């Protein structure tokens, strides 16, 4: 066996983003993102998880009842090692370990990672109205809630089979004409709730 004269080059790294990672990668990941490319998810995605990090609001996860969505490949800078990329993504997703970080098989000669947290909402909790009620409740926990998550996803062009009906149900519940207005109304209501309880 002969020693190699130079190390085997690592494939370039990218992260497949289709949720809040698109607009808020966090400081750790943001520092190593060198570019982005549009990318449709090779798996179906839907609002199938209630996330503690979003006040219990619904977030996007791989889900058989969803559909492929328009996301992006976050292209990592040369020199970022695979272990570092996994750690940064796990930290950004609030994971204590790399469990939930998967490699996605996509053409292009890159190693592509994504966060694939498990779904935890049963089918009855995934109707547009049930999602809207959950998002509304999550708004009491602060600005990081299901309403802002949905608004951010739609602003990035991420649309699942339920997205439009979910947004309409949320506007109907709040009496708002848009998600932006719903967020403003909910933000105004928060201090009053805090004073009462």
Short mmCIF file of N, CA and C in Angstrom, two decimals:
data_model
loop_
_atom_site.label_atom_id
_atom_site.label_comp_id
_atom_site.label_asym_id
_atom_site.label_seq_id
_atom_site.Cartn_x
_atom_site.Cartn_y
_atom_site.Cartn_z
N UNK A 1 0.85 -1.18 0.00
CA UNK A 1 0.00 0.00 0.00
C UNK A 1 0.89 1.24 0.00
N UNK A 2 0.61 2.16 -0.92
CA UNK A 2 1.40 3.38 -1.05
C UNK A 2 0.67 4.56 -0.43
N UNK A 3 1.42 5.44 0.20
CA UNK A 3 0.80 6.63 0.77
C UNK A 3 0.37 7.57 -0.36
N UNK A 4 -0.78 8.21 -0.19
CA UNK A 4 -1.25 9.16 -1.18
C UNK A 4 -0.43 10.44 -1.09
N UNK A 5 -0.13 11.01 -2.24
CA UNK A 5 0.64 12.26 -2.24
C UNK A 5 -0.21 13.44 -1.77
N UNK A 6 -1.50 13.37 -2.04
CA UNK A 6 -2.39 14.43 -1.59
C UNK A 6 -3.67 13.79 -1.06
N UNK A 7 -4.33 14.44 -0.14
CA UNK A 7 -5.55 13.85 0.42
C UNK A 7 -6.64 13.72 -0.63
N UNK A 8 -7.52 12.74 -0.42
CA UNK A 8 -8.66 12.57 -1.33
C UNK A 8 -9.57 13.78 -1.15
N UNK A 9 -9.90 14.49 -2.24
CA UNK A 9 -10.72 15.69 -2.07
C UNK A 9 -12.14 15.35 -1.60
N UNK A 10 -12.65 16.17 -0.72
CA UNK A 10 -14.02 16.01 -0.24
C UNK A 10 -14.97 16.62 -1.26
N UNK A 11 -16.10 15.97 -1.45
CA UNK A 11 -17.11 16.56 -2.33
C UNK A 11 -17.60 17.87 -1.74
N UNK A 12 -18.02 18.78 -2.61
CA UNK A 12 -18.55 20.06 -2.13
C UNK A 12 -19.84 19.80 -1.36
N UNK A 13 -20.11 20.64 -0.40
CA UNK A 13 -21.25 20.44 0.51
C UNK A 13 -22.34 21.47 0.26
N UNK A 14 -23.57 21.03 0.47
CA UNK A 14 -24.72 21.93 0.40
C UNK A 14 -25.76 21.45 1.40
N UNK A 15 -26.64 22.35 1.77
CA UNK A 15 -27.76 22.02 2.67
C UNK A 15 -29.04 22.32 1.93
N UNK A 16 -29.94 21.34 1.90
CA UNK A 16 -31.26 21.53 1.30
C UNK A 16 -32.17 22.20 2.32
N UNK A 17 -32.63 23.39 1.99
CA UNK A 17 -33.47 24.18 2.89
C UNK A 17 -34.86 24.33 2.28
N UNK A 18 -35.90 24.15 3.09
CA UNK A 18 -37.27 24.30 2.58
C UNK A 18 -38.21 24.90 3.63
N UNK A 19 -37.64 25.38 4.72
CA UNK A 19 -38.45 26.00 5.78
C UNK A 19 -37.80 27.30 6.21
N UNK A 20 -37.76 27.54 7.51
CA UNK A 20 -37.22 28.80 8.02
C UNK A 20 -35.72 28.94 7.74
N UNK A 21 -35.06 27.83 7.47
CA UNK A 21 -33.64 27.86 7.12
C UNK A 21 -33.39 28.71 5.88
N UNK A 22 -34.39 28.82 5.01
CA UNK A 22 -34.26 29.62 3.79
C UNK A 22 -34.00 31.10 4.09
N UNK A 23 -34.70 31.64 5.08
CA UNK A 23 -34.57 33.08 5.36
C UNK A 23 -33.83 33.38 6.65
N UNK A 24 -33.66 32.37 7.52
CA UNK A 24 -32.97 32.60 8.79
C UNK A 24 -32.03 31.43 9.09
N UNK A 25 -30.88 31.37 8.42
CA UNK A 25 -29.99 30.23 8.65
C UNK A 25 -29.29 30.24 10.00
N UNK A 26 -29.30 31.38 10.68
CA UNK A 26 -28.60 31.48 11.96
C UNK A 26 -27.15 31.86 11.73
N UNK A 27 -26.50 32.44 12.75
CA UNK A 27 -25.15 32.98 12.57
C UNK A 27 -24.10 31.93 12.21
N UNK A 28 -24.19 30.75 12.80
CA UNK A 28 -23.18 29.72 12.52
C UNK A 28 -23.18 29.30 11.06
N UNK A 29 -24.35 28.95 10.55
CA UNK A 29 -24.44 28.54 9.15
C UNK A 29 -24.24 29.71 8.20
N UNK A 30 -24.80 30.86 8.53
CA UNK A 30 -24.68 32.03 7.64
C UNK A 30 -23.23 32.34 7.33
N UNK A 31 -22.35 32.10 8.29
CA UNK A 31 -20.94 32.42 8.11
C UNK A 31 -20.25 31.52 7.08
N UNK A 32 -20.83 30.36 6.77
CA UNK A 32 -20.18 29.43 5.83
C UNK A 32 -20.98 29.21 4.55
N UNK A 33 -22.07 29.96 4.36
CA UNK A 33 -22.85 29.84 3.12
C UNK A 33 -22.22 30.74 2.06
N UNK A 34 -21.82 30.11 0.94
CA UNK A 34 -21.14 30.84 -0.13
C UNK A 34 -22.09 31.21 -1.27
N UNK A 35 -23.26 30.61 -1.30
CA UNK A 35 -24.22 30.89 -2.36
C UNK A 35 -25.45 30.03 -2.19
N UNK A 36 -26.39 30.19 -3.11
CA UNK A 36 -27.60 29.36 -3.07
C UNK A 36 -28.10 29.11 -4.47
N UNK A 37 -28.77 27.98 -4.63
CA UNK A 37 -29.37 27.60 -5.91
C UNK A 37 -30.80 27.14 -5.64
N UNK A 38 -31.75 27.51 -6.50
CA UNK A 38 -33.10 26.97 -6.34
C UNK A 38 -33.08 25.45 -6.43
N UNK A 39 -33.91 24.81 -5.65
CA UNK A 39 -33.96 23.34 -5.67
C UNK A 39 -35.33 22.87 -5.16
N UNK A 40 -35.98 22.03 -5.95
CA UNK A 40 -37.25 21.44 -5.51
C UNK A 40 -36.93 20.23 -4.66
N UNK A 41 -37.66 20.07 -3.56
CA UNK A 41 -37.39 18.93 -2.68
C UNK A 41 -37.72 17.63 -3.40
N UNK A 42 -36.87 16.61 -3.25
CA UNK A 42 -37.15 15.31 -3.88
C UNK A 42 -38.12 14.46 -3.06
N UNK A 43 -38.69 15.04 -2.03
CA UNK A 43 -39.64 14.33 -1.16
C UNK A 43 -40.77 15.29 -0.83
N UNK A 44 -41.95 14.75 -0.46
CA UNK A 44 -43.09 15.62 -0.11
C UNK A 44 -42.89 16.27 1.27
N UNK A 45 -43.39 17.48 1.39
CA UNK A 45 -43.24 18.28 2.61
C UNK A 45 -44.61 18.84 3.00
N UNK A 46 -44.86 18.91 4.31
CA UNK A 46 -46.12 19.48 4.78
C UNK A 46 -45.96 19.97 6.21
N UNK A 47 -46.95 20.76 6.66
CA UNK A 47 -46.97 21.26 8.04
C UNK A 47 -47.42 20.11 8.95
N UNK A 48 -46.46 19.27 9.32
CA UNK A 48 -46.79 18.06 10.06
C UNK A 48 -46.13 17.94 11.41
N UNK A 49 -45.53 19.03 11.89
CA UNK A 49 -44.85 18.97 13.19
C UNK A 49 -45.17 20.21 14.02
N UNK A 50 -45.53 20.00 15.27
CA UNK A 50 -45.65 21.10 16.22
C UNK A 50 -44.28 21.28 16.86
N UNK A 51 -43.72 22.48 16.72
CA UNK A 51 -42.35 22.72 17.16
C UNK A 51 -42.30 23.57 18.43
N UNK A 52 -41.63 23.07 19.45
CA UNK A 52 -41.45 23.85 20.67
C UNK A 52 -40.66 25.12 20.39
N UNK A 53 -39.72 25.05 19.44
CA UNK A 53 -38.89 26.21 19.11
C UNK A 53 -39.72 27.32 18.45
N UNK A 54 -40.91 26.97 17.95
CA UNK A 54 -41.81 27.97 17.35
C UNK A 54 -43.08 28.11 18.18
N UNK A 55 -42.95 27.98 19.49
CA UNK A 55 -44.08 28.18 20.40
C UNK A 55 -45.17 27.13 20.26
N UNK A 56 -44.83 25.97 19.70
CA UNK A 56 -45.83 24.93 19.45
C UNK A 56 -46.50 25.08 18.10
N UNK A 57 -46.06 26.05 17.32
CA UNK A 57 -46.65 26.28 16.00
C UNK A 57 -46.24 25.22 14.99
N UNK A 58 -47.03 25.07 13.92
CA UNK A 58 -46.73 24.07 12.89
C UNK A 58 -45.51 24.46 12.05
N UNK A 59 -44.68 23.47 11.76
CA UNK A 59 -43.51 23.68 10.90
C UNK A 59 -43.48 22.59 9.82
N UNK A 60 -42.68 22.84 8.80
CA UNK A 60 -42.57 21.93 7.66
C UNK A 60 -41.62 20.78 7.95
N UNK A 61 -42.07 19.58 7.59
CA UNK A 61 -41.24 18.38 7.70
C UNK A 61 -41.57 17.47 6.53
N UNK A 62 -40.68 16.53 6.21
CA UNK A 62 -41.04 15.52 5.21
C UNK A 62 -42.32 14.82 5.64
N UNK A 63 -43.28 14.70 4.72
CA UNK A 63 -44.57 14.12 5.09
C UNK A 63 -45.25 13.53 3.86
N UNK A 64 -45.73 12.29 3.96
CA UNK A 64 -46.34 11.64 2.78
C UNK A 64 -47.61 12.33 2.28
N UNK A 65 -48.28 13.12 3.13
CA UNK A 65 -49.50 13.81 2.71
C UNK A 65 -49.23 15.17 2.09
N UNK A 66 -47.97 15.54 1.96
CA UNK A 66 -47.62 16.83 1.40
C UNK A 66 -47.28 16.74 -0.07
N UNK A 67 -46.39 17.60 -0.50
CA UNK A 67 -45.94 17.61 -1.89
C UNK A 67 -44.56 18.21 -1.96
N UNK A 68 -43.83 17.98 -3.06
CA UNK A 68 -42.53 18.63 -3.24
C UNK A 68 -42.71 20.15 -3.23
N UNK A 69 -41.75 20.86 -2.67
CA UNK A 69 -41.83 22.32 -2.59
C UNK A 69 -40.56 22.95 -3.15
N UNK A 70 -40.66 24.23 -3.49
CA UNK A 70 -39.51 24.97 -3.99
C UNK A 70 -38.69 25.48 -2.82
N UNK A 71 -37.52 24.91 -2.65
CA UNK A 71 -36.60 25.34 -1.62
C UNK A 71 -35.32 25.85 -2.26
N UNK A 72 -34.20 25.61 -1.59
CA UNK A 72 -32.91 26.05 -2.12
C UNK A 72 -31.80 25.17 -1.58
N UNK A 73 -30.74 25.07 -2.37
CA UNK A 73 -29.51 24.48 -1.87
C UNK A 73 -28.65 25.62 -1.34
N UNK A 74 -28.31 25.55 -0.07
CA UNK A 74 -27.38 26.50 0.52
C UNK A 74 -25.98 25.94 0.30
N UNK A 75 -25.21 26.57 -0.57
CA UNK A 75 -23.90 26.07 -0.97
C UNK A 75 -22.86 26.51 0.05
N UNK A 76 -22.19 25.54 0.65
CA UNK A 76 -21.22 25.86 1.69
C UNK A 76 -19.86 26.17 1.09
N UNK A 77 -19.12 27.01 1.77
CA UNK A 77 -17.81 27.44 1.29
C UNK A 77 -16.85 26.26 1.21
N UNK A 78 -15.91 26.37 0.29
CA UNK A 78 -14.85 25.37 0.20
C UNK A 78 -14.11 25.32 1.54
N UNK A 79 -13.71 24.14 1.93
CA UNK A 79 -12.96 24.01 3.17
C UNK A 79 -13.83 23.66 4.37
N UNK A 80 -15.15 23.78 4.23
CA UNK A 80 -16.04 23.37 5.33
C UNK A 80 -16.10 21.85 5.32
N UNK A 81 -15.74 21.23 6.42
CA UNK A 81 -15.73 19.77 6.50
C UNK A 81 -17.13 19.24 6.81
N UNK A 82 -17.33 17.99 6.40
CA UNK A 82 -18.64 17.36 6.57
C UNK A 82 -19.08 17.38 8.03
N UNK A 83 -18.19 17.00 8.93
CA UNK A 83 -18.55 16.98 10.36
C UNK A 83 -18.95 18.36 10.87
N UNK A 84 -18.25 19.38 10.40
CA UNK A 84 -18.59 20.75 10.80
C UNK A 84 -19.96 21.14 10.28
N UNK A 85 -20.24 20.79 9.02
CA UNK A 85 -21.54 21.12 8.42
C UNK A 85 -22.67 20.43 9.18
N UNK A 86 -22.47 19.17 9.52
CA UNK A 86 -23.49 18.43 10.28
C UNK A 86 -23.72 19.09 11.64
N UNK A 87 -22.63 19.43 12.32
CA UNK A 87 -22.74 20.06 13.64
C UNK A 87 -23.46 21.41 13.57
N UNK A 88 -23.12 22.22 12.56
CA UNK A 88 -23.75 23.53 12.42
C UNK A 88 -25.24 23.41 12.14
N UNK A 89 -25.60 22.44 11.29
CA UNK A 89 -27.02 22.25 10.97
C UNK A 89 -27.77 21.72 12.18
N UNK A 90 -27.19 20.78 12.90
CA UNK A 90 -27.83 20.24 14.11
C UNK A 90 -28.03 21.34 15.14
N UNK A 91 -27.00 22.19 15.33
CA UNK A 91 -27.11 23.29 16.29
C UNK A 91 -28.22 24.26 15.88
N UNK A 92 -28.27 24.58 14.59
CA UNK A 92 -29.28 25.52 14.11
C UNK A 92 -30.69 24.97 14.31
N UNK A 93 -30.84 23.65 14.19
CA UNK A 93 -32.14 23.02 14.34
C UNK A 93 -32.47 22.68 15.79
N UNK A 94 -31.58 23.03 16.72
CA UNK A 94 -31.83 22.77 18.14
C UNK A 94 -31.69 21.32 18.53
N UNK A 95 -30.87 20.58 17.80
CA UNK A 95 -30.68 19.16 18.07
C UNK A 95 -29.44 18.94 18.93
N UNK A 96 -29.55 18.07 19.91
CA UNK A 96 -28.41 17.78 20.78
C UNK A 96 -27.39 16.89 20.08
N UNK A 97 -27.84 16.10 19.09
CA UNK A 97 -26.94 15.22 18.34
C UNK A 97 -27.25 15.38 16.85
N UNK A 98 -26.53 14.63 16.04
CA UNK A 98 -26.72 14.70 14.58
C UNK A 98 -27.91 13.86 14.12
N UNK A 99 -28.62 13.25 15.07
CA UNK A 99 -29.83 12.51 14.69
C UNK A 99 -30.84 13.45 14.09
N UNK A 100 -31.36 13.11 12.93
CA UNK A 100 -32.28 14.01 12.25
C UNK A 100 -31.62 14.75 11.10
N UNK A 101 -30.29 14.66 11.00
CA UNK A 101 -29.57 15.23 9.86
C UNK A 101 -29.31 14.09 8.87
N UNK A 102 -29.83 14.23 7.67
CA UNK A 102 -29.73 13.16 6.67
C UNK A 102 -29.03 13.66 5.42
N UNK A 103 -28.48 12.70 4.67
CA UNK A 103 -27.93 13.02 3.35
C UNK A 103 -29.02 12.77 2.31
N UNK A 104 -29.16 13.70 1.38
CA UNK A 104 -30.17 13.62 0.33
C UNK A 104 -29.48 13.30 -0.99
N UNK A 105 -30.02 12.35 -1.72
CA UNK A 105 -29.44 11.97 -3.00
C UNK A 105 -29.97 12.90 -4.09
N UNK A 106 -29.13 13.83 -4.52
CA UNK A 106 -29.49 14.77 -5.58
C UNK A 106 -28.38 14.79 -6.63
N UNK A 107 -28.74 15.02 -7.89
CA UNK A 107 -27.69 15.13 -8.91
C UNK A 107 -26.84 16.39 -8.69
N UNK A 108 -25.64 16.38 -9.22
CA UNK A 108 -24.81 17.58 -9.12
C UNK A 108 -23.46 17.37 -8.49
N UNK A 109 -23.20 16.16 -8.02
CA UNK A 109 -21.87 15.88 -7.48
C UNK A 109 -21.56 16.50 -6.13
N UNK A 110 -22.59 16.92 -5.41
CA UNK A 110 -22.39 17.48 -4.08
C UNK A 110 -22.90 16.51 -3.03
N UNK A 111 -22.37 16.62 -1.83
CA UNK A 111 -22.97 15.96 -0.67
C UNK A 111 -23.99 16.94 -0.12
N UNK A 112 -25.26 16.53 -0.12
CA UNK A 112 -26.34 17.43 0.29
C UNK A 112 -26.95 16.92 1.60
N UNK A 113 -26.98 17.79 2.59
CA UNK A 113 -27.56 17.47 3.90
C UNK A 113 -28.89 18.16 4.05
N UNK A 114 -29.74 17.60 4.88
CA UNK A 114 -30.98 18.29 5.25
C UNK A 114 -31.39 17.86 6.64
N UNK A 115 -32.17 18.70 7.30
CA UNK A 115 -32.75 18.35 8.59
C UNK A 115 -34.11 17.73 8.33
N UNK A 116 -34.33 16.53 8.84
CA UNK A 116 -35.59 15.83 8.63
C UNK A 116 -36.14 15.41 9.99
N UNK A 117 -36.72 16.37 10.69
CA UNK A 117 -37.28 16.08 12.02
C UNK A 117 -38.57 15.29 11.85
N UNK A 118 -38.91 14.45 12.81
CA UNK A 118 -40.10 13.60 12.66
C UNK A 118 -41.40 14.40 12.75
N UNK A 119 -42.40 13.93 12.05
CA UNK A 119 -43.72 14.55 12.15
C UNK A 119 -44.37 14.08 13.46
N UNK A 120 -45.19 14.93 14.04
CA UNK A 120 -45.84 14.55 15.30
C UNK A 120 -47.31 14.99 15.37
N UNK A 121 -47.83 15.51 14.25
CA UNK A 121 -49.24 15.90 14.23
C UNK A 121 -50.07 14.81 13.57
N UNK A 122 -51.09 14.29 14.24
CA UNK A 122 -51.98 13.32 13.60
C UNK A 122 -52.83 14.02 12.53
N UNK A 123 -53.37 13.24 11.62
CA UNK A 123 -54.14 13.78 10.49
C UNK A 123 -55.22 14.79 10.91
N UNK A 124 -56.02 14.53 11.98
CA UNK A 124 -57.05 15.51 12.35
C UNK A 124 -56.49 16.87 12.74
N UNK A 125 -55.23 16.91 13.19
CA UNK A 125 -54.60 18.18 13.58
C UNK A 125 -53.93 18.89 12.41
N UNK A 126 -54.10 18.33 11.21
CA UNK A 126 -53.45 18.92 10.03
C UNK A 126 -54.45 19.52 9.05
N UNK A 127 -55.70 19.67 9.45
CA UNK A 127 -56.63 20.41 8.59
C UNK A 127 -56.19 21.88 8.63
N UNK A 128 -56.48 22.66 7.58
CA UNK A 128 -56.09 24.07 7.61
C UNK A 128 -56.59 24.80 8.85
N UNK A 129 -57.80 24.51 9.28
CA UNK A 129 -58.37 25.18 10.45
C UNK A 129 -57.63 24.79 11.73
N UNK A 130 -57.30 23.50 11.87
CA UNK A 130 -56.57 23.05 13.06
C UNK A 130 -55.16 23.63 13.09
N UNK A 131 -54.51 23.70 11.93
CA UNK A 131 -53.18 24.32 11.86
C UNK A 131 -53.26 25.79 12.25
N UNK A 132 -54.29 26.48 11.76
CA UNK A 132 -54.46 27.91 12.06
C UNK A 132 -54.68 28.13 13.55
N UNK A 133 -55.50 27.29 14.18
CA UNK A 133 -55.73 27.43 15.63
C UNK A 133 -54.43 27.21 16.41
N UNK A 134 -53.65 26.22 15.98
CA UNK A 134 -52.37 25.94 16.65
C UNK A 134 -51.41 27.12 16.49
N UNK A 135 -51.35 27.67 15.27
CA UNK A 135 -50.47 28.82 15.02
C UNK A 135 -50.89 30.01 15.86
N UNK A 136 -52.20 30.22 15.97
CA UNK A 136 -52.73 31.33 16.76
C UNK A 136 -52.32 31.18 18.23
N UNK A 137 -52.45 29.97 18.78
CA UNK A 137 -52.04 29.74 20.17
C UNK A 137 -50.54 29.98 20.35
N UNK A 138 -49.76 29.61 19.35
CA UNK A 138 -48.30 29.75 19.46
C UNK A 138 -47.87 31.21 19.51
N UNK A 139 -48.70 32.10 18.97
CA UNK A 139 -48.34 33.53 18.93
C UNK A 139 -48.24 34.13 20.31
N UNK A 140 -48.86 33.52 21.30
CA UNK A 140 -48.78 34.02 22.68
C UNK A 140 -47.37 33.86 23.25
N UNK A 141 -46.55 33.01 22.61
CA UNK A 141 -45.20 32.73 23.12
C UNK A 141 -44.15 33.71 22.60
N UNK A 142 -44.55 34.66 21.77
CA UNK A 142 -43.59 35.64 21.27
C UNK A 142 -43.53 35.67 19.75
N UNK A 143 -42.61 36.45 19.21
CA UNK A 143 -42.56 36.65 17.76
C UNK A 143 -42.14 35.42 16.96
N UNK A 144 -41.50 34.46 17.61
CA UNK A 144 -41.11 33.21 16.93
C UNK A 144 -42.27 32.23 17.10
N UNK A 145 -43.21 32.24 16.15
CA UNK A 145 -44.43 31.45 16.30
C UNK A 145 -44.88 30.90 14.95
N UNK A 146 -45.95 30.14 14.95
CA UNK A 146 -46.44 29.52 13.73
C UNK A 146 -46.88 30.50 12.66
N UNK A 147 -47.40 31.65 13.07
CA UNK A 147 -47.84 32.65 12.10
C UNK A 147 -46.63 33.21 11.34
N UNK A 148 -45.58 33.58 12.09
CA UNK A 148 -44.39 34.12 11.43
C UNK A 148 -43.69 33.05 10.60
N UNK A 149 -43.76 31.79 11.05
CA UNK A 149 -43.15 30.70 10.28
C UNK A 149 -43.86 30.56 8.93
N UNK A 150 -45.18 30.53 8.96
CA UNK A 150 -45.96 30.40 7.73
C UNK A 150 -45.70 31.58 6.80
N UNK A 151 -45.72 32.78 7.35
CA UNK A 151 -45.49 33.98 6.52
C UNK A 151 -44.12 33.92 5.86
N UNK A 152 -43.10 33.52 6.63
CA UNK A 152 -41.74 33.43 6.09
C UNK A 152 -41.63 32.40 4.99
N UNK A 153 -42.28 31.24 5.18
CA UNK A 153 -42.24 30.18 4.16
C UNK A 153 -42.91 30.65 2.87
N UNK A 154 -44.08 31.26 2.99
CA UNK A 154 -44.78 31.75 1.80
C UNK A 154 -43.99 32.85 1.10
N UNK A 155 -43.34 33.72 1.87
CA UNK A 155 -42.54 34.79 1.27
C UNK A 155 -41.36 34.22 0.47
N UNK A 156 -40.89 33.04 0.85
CA UNK A 156 -39.79 32.38 0.14
C UNK A 156 -40.29 31.50 -1.00
N UNK A 157 -41.60 31.48 -1.22
CA UNK A 157 -42.15 30.69 -2.32
C UNK A 157 -42.41 29.23 -1.99
N UNK A 158 -42.38 28.88 -0.70
CA UNK A 158 -42.61 27.49 -0.29
C UNK A 158 -44.11 27.29 -0.13
N UNK A 159 -44.68 26.48 -1.02
CA UNK A 159 -46.13 26.22 -0.99
C UNK A 159 -46.40 24.73 -1.01
N UNK A 160 -47.07 24.27 0.04
CA UNK A 160 -47.46 22.87 0.14
C UNK A 160 -48.93 22.77 -0.28
N UNK A 161 -49.47 21.56 -0.37
CA UNK A 161 -50.89 21.44 -0.69
C UNK A 161 -51.82 22.16 0.29
N UNK A 162 -51.38 22.35 1.55
CA UNK A 162 -52.24 23.00 2.56
C UNK A 162 -51.94 24.48 2.75
N UNK A 163 -50.85 24.99 2.22
CA UNK A 163 -50.39 26.34 2.56
C UNK A 163 -51.45 27.41 2.39
N UNK A 164 -52.07 27.48 1.22
CA UNK A 164 -53.01 28.58 0.94
C UNK A 164 -54.23 28.51 1.86
N UNK A 165 -54.81 27.31 1.99
CA UNK A 165 -56.00 27.17 2.85
C UNK A 165 -55.64 27.44 4.31
N UNK A 166 -54.44 27.06 4.73
CA UNK A 166 -53.96 27.31 6.09
C UNK A 166 -53.84 28.82 6.32
N UNK A 167 -53.26 29.54 5.37
CA UNK A 167 -53.12 31.00 5.49
C UNK A 167 -54.49 31.67 5.52
N UNK A 168 -55.42 31.21 4.68
CA UNK A 168 -56.77 31.78 4.66
C UNK A 168 -57.48 31.54 5.99
N UNK A 169 -57.32 30.34 6.55
CA UNK A 169 -57.96 30.03 7.83
C UNK A 169 -57.40 30.91 8.95
N UNK A 170 -56.10 31.17 8.90
CA UNK A 170 -55.46 32.01 9.92
C UNK A 170 -55.98 33.44 9.83
N UNK A 171 -56.09 33.95 8.60
CA UNK A 171 -56.61 35.32 8.42
C UNK A 171 -58.06 35.40 8.89
N UNK A 172 -58.83 34.36 8.60
CA UNK A 172 -60.23 34.35 9.03
C UNK A 172 -60.34 34.36 10.55
N UNK A 173 -59.50 33.60 11.23
CA UNK A 173 -59.54 33.53 12.70
C UNK A 173 -59.15 34.87 13.34
N UNK A 174 -58.24 35.59 12.72
CA UNK A 174 -57.76 36.84 13.31
C UNK A 174 -58.52 38.06 12.79
N UNK A 175 -59.33 37.86 11.73
CA UNK A 175 -60.01 38.99 11.12
C UNK A 175 -59.08 39.87 10.31
N UNK A 176 -57.93 39.32 9.90
CA UNK A 176 -56.93 40.09 9.17
C UNK A 176 -57.06 39.86 7.67
N UNK A 177 -56.59 40.83 6.91
CA UNK A 177 -56.61 40.70 5.45
C UNK A 177 -55.37 40.05 4.89
N UNK A 178 -54.34 39.87 5.73
CA UNK A 178 -53.08 39.26 5.28
C UNK A 178 -52.38 38.66 6.50
N UNK A 179 -51.39 37.83 6.25
CA UNK A 179 -50.62 37.27 7.36
C UNK A 179 -49.81 38.36 8.07
N UNK A 180 -49.35 39.36 7.31
CA UNK A 180 -48.62 40.47 7.92
C UNK A 180 -49.51 41.21 8.92
N UNK A 181 -50.76 41.44 8.51
CA UNK A 181 -51.70 42.12 9.40
C UNK A 181 -52.02 41.23 10.61
N UNK A 182 -52.17 39.93 10.37
CA UNK A 182 -52.43 39.00 11.48
C UNK A 182 -51.29 39.05 12.49
N UNK A 183 -50.06 39.08 11.99
CA UNK A 183 -48.90 39.16 12.91
C UNK A 183 -48.94 40.45 13.73
N UNK A 184 -49.27 41.57 13.08
CA UNK A 184 -49.34 42.85 13.80
C UNK A 184 -50.41 42.81 14.89
N UNK A 185 -51.58 42.28 14.53
CA UNK A 185 -52.67 42.19 15.51
C UNK A 185 -52.29 41.32 16.70
N UNK A 186 -51.64 40.20 16.41
CA UNK A 186 -51.25 39.28 17.48
C UNK A 186 -50.15 39.89 18.35
N UNK A 187 -49.24 40.64 17.73
CA UNK A 187 -48.17 41.29 18.49
C UNK A 187 -48.76 42.35 19.43
N UNK A 188 -49.78 43.07 18.96
CA UNK A 188 -50.44 44.07 19.81
C UNK A 188 -51.18 43.42 20.97
N UNK A 189 -51.70 42.22 20.73
CA UNK A 189 -52.46 41.53 21.78
C UNK A 189 -51.57 40.93 22.85
N UNK A 190 -50.31 40.64 22.52
CA UNK A 190 -49.44 39.97 23.48
C UNK A 190 -49.20 40.73 24.77
N UNK A 191 -48.87 42.01 24.76
CA UNK A 191 -48.64 42.70 26.04
C UNK A 191 -49.88 42.70 26.94
N UNK A 192 -51.07 42.84 26.34
CA UNK A 192 -52.31 42.84 27.14
C UNK A 192 -52.48 41.49 27.82
N UNK A 193 -52.18 40.40 27.08
CA UNK A 193 -52.30 39.06 27.67
C UNK A 193 -51.32 38.90 28.82
N UNK A 194 -50.09 39.43 28.60
CA UNK A 194 -49.08 39.32 29.65
C UNK A 194 -49.51 40.05 30.92
N UNK A 195 -50.16 41.23 30.75
CA UNK A 195 -50.62 42.00 31.91
C UNK A 195 -51.72 41.27 32.65
N UNK A 196 -52.59 40.60 31.89
CA UNK A 196 -53.72 39.91 32.54
C UNK A 196 -53.25 38.68 33.31
N UNK A 197 -52.25 37.99 32.79
CA UNK A 197 -51.91 36.73 33.43
C UNK A 197 -50.52 36.63 33.84
#
